[in-house]
Short mmCIF file of C-alpha atoms in Angstrom, two decimals:
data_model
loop_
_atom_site.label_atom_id
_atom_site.label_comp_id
_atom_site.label_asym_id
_atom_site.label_seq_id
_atom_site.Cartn_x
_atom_site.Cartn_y
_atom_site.Cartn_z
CA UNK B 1 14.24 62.13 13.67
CA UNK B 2 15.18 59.12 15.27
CA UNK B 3 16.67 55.60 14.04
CA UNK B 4 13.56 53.25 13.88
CA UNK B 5 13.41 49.42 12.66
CA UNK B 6 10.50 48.58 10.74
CA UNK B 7 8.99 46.25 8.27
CA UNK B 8 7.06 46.45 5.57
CA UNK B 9 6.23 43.08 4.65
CA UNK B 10 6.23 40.15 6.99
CA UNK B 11 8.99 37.43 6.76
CA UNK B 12 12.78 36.53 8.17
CA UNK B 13 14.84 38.19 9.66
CA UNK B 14 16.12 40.25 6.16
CA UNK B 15 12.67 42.10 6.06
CA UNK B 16 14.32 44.41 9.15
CA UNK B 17 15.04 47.64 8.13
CA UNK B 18 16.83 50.28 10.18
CA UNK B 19 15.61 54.08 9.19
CA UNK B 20 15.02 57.19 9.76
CA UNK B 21 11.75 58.31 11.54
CA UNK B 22 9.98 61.83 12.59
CA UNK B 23 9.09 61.30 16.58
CA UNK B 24 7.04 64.27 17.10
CA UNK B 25 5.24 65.21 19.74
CA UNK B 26 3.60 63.56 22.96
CA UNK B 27 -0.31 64.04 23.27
CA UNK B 28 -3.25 63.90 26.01
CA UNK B 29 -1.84 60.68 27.97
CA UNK B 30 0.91 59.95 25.75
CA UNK B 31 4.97 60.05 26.31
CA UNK B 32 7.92 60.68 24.46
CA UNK B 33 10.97 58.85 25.69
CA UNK B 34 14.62 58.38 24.63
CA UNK B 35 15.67 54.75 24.52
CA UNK B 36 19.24 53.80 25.98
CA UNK B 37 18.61 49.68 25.82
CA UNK B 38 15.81 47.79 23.91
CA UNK B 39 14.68 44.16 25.07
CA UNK B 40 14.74 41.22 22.30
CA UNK B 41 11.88 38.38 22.79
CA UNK B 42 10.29 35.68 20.94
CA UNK B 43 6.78 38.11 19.95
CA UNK B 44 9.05 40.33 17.99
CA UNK B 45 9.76 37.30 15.54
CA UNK B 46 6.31 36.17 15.62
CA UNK B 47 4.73 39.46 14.76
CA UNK B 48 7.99 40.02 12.08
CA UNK B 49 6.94 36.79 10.76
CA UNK B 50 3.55 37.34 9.90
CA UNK B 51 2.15 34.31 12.61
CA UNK B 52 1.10 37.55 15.04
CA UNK B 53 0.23 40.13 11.88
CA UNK B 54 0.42 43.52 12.64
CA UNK B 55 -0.70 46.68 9.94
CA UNK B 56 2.41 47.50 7.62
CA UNK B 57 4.90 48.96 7.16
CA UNK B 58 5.03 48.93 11.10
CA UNK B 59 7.97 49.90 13.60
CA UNK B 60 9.03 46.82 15.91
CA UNK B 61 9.77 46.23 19.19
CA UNK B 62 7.70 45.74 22.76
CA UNK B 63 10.44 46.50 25.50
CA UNK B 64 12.72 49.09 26.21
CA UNK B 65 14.19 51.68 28.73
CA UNK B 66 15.41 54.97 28.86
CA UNK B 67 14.88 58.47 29.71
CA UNK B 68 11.48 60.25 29.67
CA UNK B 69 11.74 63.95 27.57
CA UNK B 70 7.81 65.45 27.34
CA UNK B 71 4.66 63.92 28.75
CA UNK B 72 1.45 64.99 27.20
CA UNK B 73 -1.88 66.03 28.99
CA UNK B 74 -2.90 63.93 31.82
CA UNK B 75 -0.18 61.83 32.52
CA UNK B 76 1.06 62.00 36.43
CA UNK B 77 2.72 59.02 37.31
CA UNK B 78 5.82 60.51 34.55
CA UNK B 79 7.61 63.55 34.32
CA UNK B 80 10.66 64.80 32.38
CA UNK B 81 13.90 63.41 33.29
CA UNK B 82 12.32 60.03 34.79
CA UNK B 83 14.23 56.79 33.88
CA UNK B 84 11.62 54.55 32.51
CA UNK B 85 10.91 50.96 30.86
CA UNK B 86 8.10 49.37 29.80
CA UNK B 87 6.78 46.10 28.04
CA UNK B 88 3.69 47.31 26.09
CA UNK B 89 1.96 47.93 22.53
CA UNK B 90 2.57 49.26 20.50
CA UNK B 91 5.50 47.82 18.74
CA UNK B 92 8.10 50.34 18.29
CA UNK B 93 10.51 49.68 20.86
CA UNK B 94 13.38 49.17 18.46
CA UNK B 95 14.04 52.89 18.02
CA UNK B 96 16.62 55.85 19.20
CA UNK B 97 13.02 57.51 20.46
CA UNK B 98 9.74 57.53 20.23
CA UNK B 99 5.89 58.54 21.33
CA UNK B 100 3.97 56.33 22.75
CA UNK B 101 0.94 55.69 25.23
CA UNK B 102 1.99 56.25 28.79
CA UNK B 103 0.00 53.90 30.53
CA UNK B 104 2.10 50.81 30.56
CA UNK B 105 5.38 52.97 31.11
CA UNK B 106 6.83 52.24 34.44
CA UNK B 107 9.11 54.99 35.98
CA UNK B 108 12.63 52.80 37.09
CA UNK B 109 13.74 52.43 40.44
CA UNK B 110 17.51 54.32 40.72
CA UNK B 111 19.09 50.74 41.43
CA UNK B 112 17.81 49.38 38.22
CA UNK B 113 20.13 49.93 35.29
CA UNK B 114 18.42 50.84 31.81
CA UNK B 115 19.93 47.24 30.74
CA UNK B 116 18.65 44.87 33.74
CA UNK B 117 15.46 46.80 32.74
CA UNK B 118 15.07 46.21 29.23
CA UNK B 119 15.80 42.63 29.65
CA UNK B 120 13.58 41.62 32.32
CA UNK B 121 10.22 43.84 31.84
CA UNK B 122 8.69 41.72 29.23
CA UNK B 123 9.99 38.41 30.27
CA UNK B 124 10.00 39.24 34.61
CA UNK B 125 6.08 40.50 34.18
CA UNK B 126 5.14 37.12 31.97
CA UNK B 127 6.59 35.37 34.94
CA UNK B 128 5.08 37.63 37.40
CA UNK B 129 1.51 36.34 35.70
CA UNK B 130 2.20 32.28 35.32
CA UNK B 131 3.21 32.36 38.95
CA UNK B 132 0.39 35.01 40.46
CA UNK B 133 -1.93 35.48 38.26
CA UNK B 134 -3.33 32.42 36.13
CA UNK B 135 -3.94 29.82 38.03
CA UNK B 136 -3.35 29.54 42.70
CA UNK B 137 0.56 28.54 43.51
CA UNK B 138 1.56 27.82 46.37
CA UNK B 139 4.65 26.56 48.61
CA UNK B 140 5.00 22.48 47.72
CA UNK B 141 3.45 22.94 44.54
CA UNK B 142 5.28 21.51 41.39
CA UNK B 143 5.29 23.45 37.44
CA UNK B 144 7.17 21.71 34.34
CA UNK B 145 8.15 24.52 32.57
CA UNK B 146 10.02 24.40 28.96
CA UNK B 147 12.95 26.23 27.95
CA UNK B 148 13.92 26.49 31.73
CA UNK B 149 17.69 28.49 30.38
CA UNK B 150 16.09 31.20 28.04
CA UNK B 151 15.72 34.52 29.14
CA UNK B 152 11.86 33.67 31.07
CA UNK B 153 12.78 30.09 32.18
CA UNK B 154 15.62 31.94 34.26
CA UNK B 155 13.90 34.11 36.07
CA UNK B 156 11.23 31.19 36.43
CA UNK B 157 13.65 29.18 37.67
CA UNK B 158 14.47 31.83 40.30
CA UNK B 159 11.31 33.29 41.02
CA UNK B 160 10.20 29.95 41.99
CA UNK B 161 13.09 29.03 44.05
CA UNK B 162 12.05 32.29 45.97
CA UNK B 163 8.66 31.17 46.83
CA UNK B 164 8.81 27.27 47.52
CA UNK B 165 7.91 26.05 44.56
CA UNK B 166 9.29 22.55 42.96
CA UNK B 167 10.31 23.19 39.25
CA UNK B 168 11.09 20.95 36.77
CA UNK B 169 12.68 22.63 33.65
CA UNK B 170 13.87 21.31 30.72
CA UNK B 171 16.62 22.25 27.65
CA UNK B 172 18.39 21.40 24.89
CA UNK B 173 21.73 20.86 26.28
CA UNK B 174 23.27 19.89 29.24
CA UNK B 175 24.99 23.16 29.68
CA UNK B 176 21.76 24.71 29.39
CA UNK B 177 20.17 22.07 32.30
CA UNK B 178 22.91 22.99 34.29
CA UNK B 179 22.03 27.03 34.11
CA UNK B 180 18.93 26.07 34.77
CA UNK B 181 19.39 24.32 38.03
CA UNK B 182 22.31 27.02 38.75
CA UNK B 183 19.50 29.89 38.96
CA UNK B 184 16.95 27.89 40.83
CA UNK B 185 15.43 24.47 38.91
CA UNK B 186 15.24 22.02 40.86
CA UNK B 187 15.35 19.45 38.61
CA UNK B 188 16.24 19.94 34.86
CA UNK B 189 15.69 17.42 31.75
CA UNK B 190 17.93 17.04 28.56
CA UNK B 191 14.98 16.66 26.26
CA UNK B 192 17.29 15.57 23.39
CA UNK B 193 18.77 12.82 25.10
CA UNK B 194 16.38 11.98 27.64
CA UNK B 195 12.44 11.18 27.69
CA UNK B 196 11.62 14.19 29.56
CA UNK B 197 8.06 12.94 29.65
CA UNK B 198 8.76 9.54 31.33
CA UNK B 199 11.22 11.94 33.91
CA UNK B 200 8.51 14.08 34.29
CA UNK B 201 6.81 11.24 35.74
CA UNK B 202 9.42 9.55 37.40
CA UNK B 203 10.24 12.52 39.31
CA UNK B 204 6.65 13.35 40.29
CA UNK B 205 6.70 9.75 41.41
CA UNK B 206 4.01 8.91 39.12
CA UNK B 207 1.58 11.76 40.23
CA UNK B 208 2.59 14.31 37.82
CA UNK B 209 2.92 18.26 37.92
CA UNK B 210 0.57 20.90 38.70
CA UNK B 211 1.04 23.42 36.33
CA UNK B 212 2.94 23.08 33.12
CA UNK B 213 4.53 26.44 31.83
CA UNK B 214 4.93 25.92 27.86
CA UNK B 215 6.21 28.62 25.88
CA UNK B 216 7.77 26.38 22.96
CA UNK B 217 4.58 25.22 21.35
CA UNK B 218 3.48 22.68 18.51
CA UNK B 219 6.92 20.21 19.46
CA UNK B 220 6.26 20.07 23.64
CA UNK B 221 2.24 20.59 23.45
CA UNK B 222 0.86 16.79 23.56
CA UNK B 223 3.38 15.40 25.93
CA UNK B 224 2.67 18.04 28.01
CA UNK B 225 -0.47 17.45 29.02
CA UNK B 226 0.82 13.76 29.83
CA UNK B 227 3.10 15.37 32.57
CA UNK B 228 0.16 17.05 34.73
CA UNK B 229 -1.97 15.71 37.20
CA UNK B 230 -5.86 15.15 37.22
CA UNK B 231 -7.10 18.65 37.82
CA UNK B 232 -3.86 20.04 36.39
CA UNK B 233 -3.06 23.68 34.20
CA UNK B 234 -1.74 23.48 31.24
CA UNK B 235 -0.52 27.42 30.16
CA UNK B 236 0.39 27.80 27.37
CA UNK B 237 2.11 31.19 26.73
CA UNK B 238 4.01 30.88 23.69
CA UNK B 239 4.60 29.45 20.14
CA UNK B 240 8.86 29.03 19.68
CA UNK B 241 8.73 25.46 17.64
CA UNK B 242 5.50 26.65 15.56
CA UNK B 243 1.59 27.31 17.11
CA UNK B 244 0.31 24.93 19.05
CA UNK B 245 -2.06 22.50 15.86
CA UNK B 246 -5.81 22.11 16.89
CA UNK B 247 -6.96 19.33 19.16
CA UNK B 248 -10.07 17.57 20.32
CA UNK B 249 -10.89 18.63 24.12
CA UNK B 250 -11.97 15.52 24.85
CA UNK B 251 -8.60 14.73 25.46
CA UNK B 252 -8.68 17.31 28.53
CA UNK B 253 -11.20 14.55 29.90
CA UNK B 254 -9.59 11.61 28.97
CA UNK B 255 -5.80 12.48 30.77
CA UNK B 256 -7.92 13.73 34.19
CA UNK B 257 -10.38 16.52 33.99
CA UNK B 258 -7.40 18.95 32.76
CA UNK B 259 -7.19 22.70 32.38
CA UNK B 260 -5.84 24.86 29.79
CA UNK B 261 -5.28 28.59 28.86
CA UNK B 262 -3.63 30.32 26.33
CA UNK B 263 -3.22 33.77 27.89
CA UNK B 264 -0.99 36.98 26.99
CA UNK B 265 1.20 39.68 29.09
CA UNK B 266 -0.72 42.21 27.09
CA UNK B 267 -3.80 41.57 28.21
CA UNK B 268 -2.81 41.15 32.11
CA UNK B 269 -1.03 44.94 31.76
CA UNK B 270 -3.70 46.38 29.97
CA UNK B 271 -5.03 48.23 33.15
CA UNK B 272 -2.67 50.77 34.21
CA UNK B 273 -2.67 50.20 38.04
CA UNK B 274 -2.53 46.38 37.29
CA UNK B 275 0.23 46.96 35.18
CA UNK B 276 2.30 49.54 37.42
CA UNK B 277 1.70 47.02 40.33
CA UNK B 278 3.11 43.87 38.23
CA UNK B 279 6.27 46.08 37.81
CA UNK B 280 7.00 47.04 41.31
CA UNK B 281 6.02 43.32 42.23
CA UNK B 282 9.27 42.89 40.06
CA UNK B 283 11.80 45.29 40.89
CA UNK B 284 10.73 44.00 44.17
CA UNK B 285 11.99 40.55 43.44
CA UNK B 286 15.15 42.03 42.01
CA UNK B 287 15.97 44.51 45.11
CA UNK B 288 15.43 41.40 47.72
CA UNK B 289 17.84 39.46 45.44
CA UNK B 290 15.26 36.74 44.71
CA UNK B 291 15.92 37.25 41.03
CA UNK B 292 18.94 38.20 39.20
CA UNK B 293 19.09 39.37 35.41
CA UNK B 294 21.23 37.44 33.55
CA UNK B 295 22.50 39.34 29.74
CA UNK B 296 24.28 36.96 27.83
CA UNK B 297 23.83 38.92 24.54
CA UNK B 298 24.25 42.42 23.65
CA UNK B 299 23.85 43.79 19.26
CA UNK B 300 24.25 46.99 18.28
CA UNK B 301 20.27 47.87 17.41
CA UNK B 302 21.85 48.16 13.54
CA UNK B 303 22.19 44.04 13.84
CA UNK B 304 18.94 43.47 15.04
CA UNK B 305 18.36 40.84 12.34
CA UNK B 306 21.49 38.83 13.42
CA UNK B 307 19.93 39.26 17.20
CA UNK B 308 16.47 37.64 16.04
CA UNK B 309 18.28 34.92 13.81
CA UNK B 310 20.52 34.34 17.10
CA UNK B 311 16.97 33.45 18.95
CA UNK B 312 15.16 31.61 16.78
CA UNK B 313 18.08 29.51 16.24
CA UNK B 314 18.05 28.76 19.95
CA UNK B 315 21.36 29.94 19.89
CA UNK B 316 21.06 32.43 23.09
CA UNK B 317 20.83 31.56 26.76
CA UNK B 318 19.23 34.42 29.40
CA UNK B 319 18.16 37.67 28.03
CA UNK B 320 19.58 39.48 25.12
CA UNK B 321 19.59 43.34 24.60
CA UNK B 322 19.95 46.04 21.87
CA UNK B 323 22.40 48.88 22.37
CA UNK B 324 21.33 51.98 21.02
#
């Protein structure tokens, strides 16, 4: 048995319940692994709101790392005793164990600690794909990207720092602006007390950005688009202030022949050896010192729904973890 958070009907944070749970057995291609730290991230309140519905009751949780204890058939690239983490469906990472599919389970390099791991696999391999993945970047190109102090915007901020690229971010606060510049922005916007939009420009000297990296949705989608240049990418890869409304793509034509996709981790790591490669790309990143993991939250995995409430309320800076 094993201490599992599930849910049996969508809804805040008070449909989280912590129980007990029969782990069972690994089979053909499968893993069963003990969790020391789970990972915390915005797609764990979407799908335990209903906006991302998932079959009930279901376990939650997409990120966590630990200690490998039976492998089924077919499975090579694991053994017993390996540390391990992993981003991947299907929810369930908020658990003491569990089985799961061992295809997206990446054994753990010995200088990366079970917590640096759960807080970076989800959020380091969704910047891994904006920057290398979705659309060319280069050295000298520029990408807006919201939320610049949350737990992906800082290792945005870093990882482009690393490769030459200009990044504008912007947040809430000025505290916030200034983490943001402190692990790599270049430039950061208050966009509660400034018009990021008109910055956006200003600092682009009228040309605009490149790429615009939105993860916050219905409240930074329009003005957006307004930021990028003709021939620009707009990516959006997440929903924090509410899904992104439905909008006439004429507009793409009308603000300069833009781009736009709407794309998911989960579908980037769904091939194994695309997946394992994503990860080392990472640790790599980490072991140059290109990227540091910053955990400014830790809950015991028994306050899980103070955790989430803690995120939605944009409360949290960095990553946040689960101790189990």
């Amino acid at each position: 048995m094993a201490k599992t958070v599930i849910i049996e009907s969508a809804g805040g944070p008070e449909v989280l319940k912590l129980v007990d749970r029969p782990v069972g057995e690994p089979g053909p291609g499968e893993i069963r692994i003990a969790h020391k730290i789970c990972g915390l991230n915005f797609i764990d309140i979407y799908q335990r709101s209903g906006l991302y519905p998932l079959p009930l009751p279901q376990a939650m949780g997409m990120e966590a790392a630990g200690v490998i204890e039976a492998v089924g058939n077919g499975v090579t690239h694991l053994k017993p005793g390996d540390r391990a983490a992993y981003a991947a469906n299907p929810p369930g990472a908020y658990s003491e164990a569990r089985v799961m599919p061992a295809a997206q389970v990446c054994p753990l390099p010995d200088d990366v600690s079970f917590e640096q791991a759960a807080a970076m696999m989800l959020k380091g391999m969704t910047v891994q794909y904006l920057f290398h993945r979705t659309t060319p970047l280069q050295a000298g190109d520029s990408v807006l990207f919201h939320a610049a102090a949350g737990g992906v915007g800082q290792i945005a901020c870093q990882w482009a720092r690393s490769e030459g690229i200009t990044l504008i971010g912007t947040a809430g606060t000025d505290e916030k602006c200034q983490m943001a510049l402190d692990h790599g922005a270049t430039h950061c916007i208050n966009y509660r007390t400034q018009d990021w939009i008109k910055q956006v420009r200003d600092l682009t000297r009228g040309e605009g950005v490149d790429v615009v990296m939105d993860a916050v949705g219905a409240d930074t989608f329009e003005g957006s688009l307004d930021c990028l240049k003709p021939l620009g990418m707009m990516i959006s890869f997440g929903n924090a202030s509410g899904p992104v409304p439905p909008f006439n793509i004429g507009i793409l034509g009308q603000k300069g022949s833009l781009k736009i996709t709407r794309p998911t981790l989960f579908t980037h790591i769904a091939d194994h050896d695309t997946c394992q490669a994503m990860a080392q790309h990472l640790f790599a990143k980490l072991a140059k010192g290109d990227v540091t993991i910053r955990i400014s939250q830790r809950f015991p995995l028994a306050q899980v729904a103070d955790a989430q409430r803690a995120l939605e309320a944009r409360e949290t800076t960095g990553s946040t973890v689960l101790e189990v």
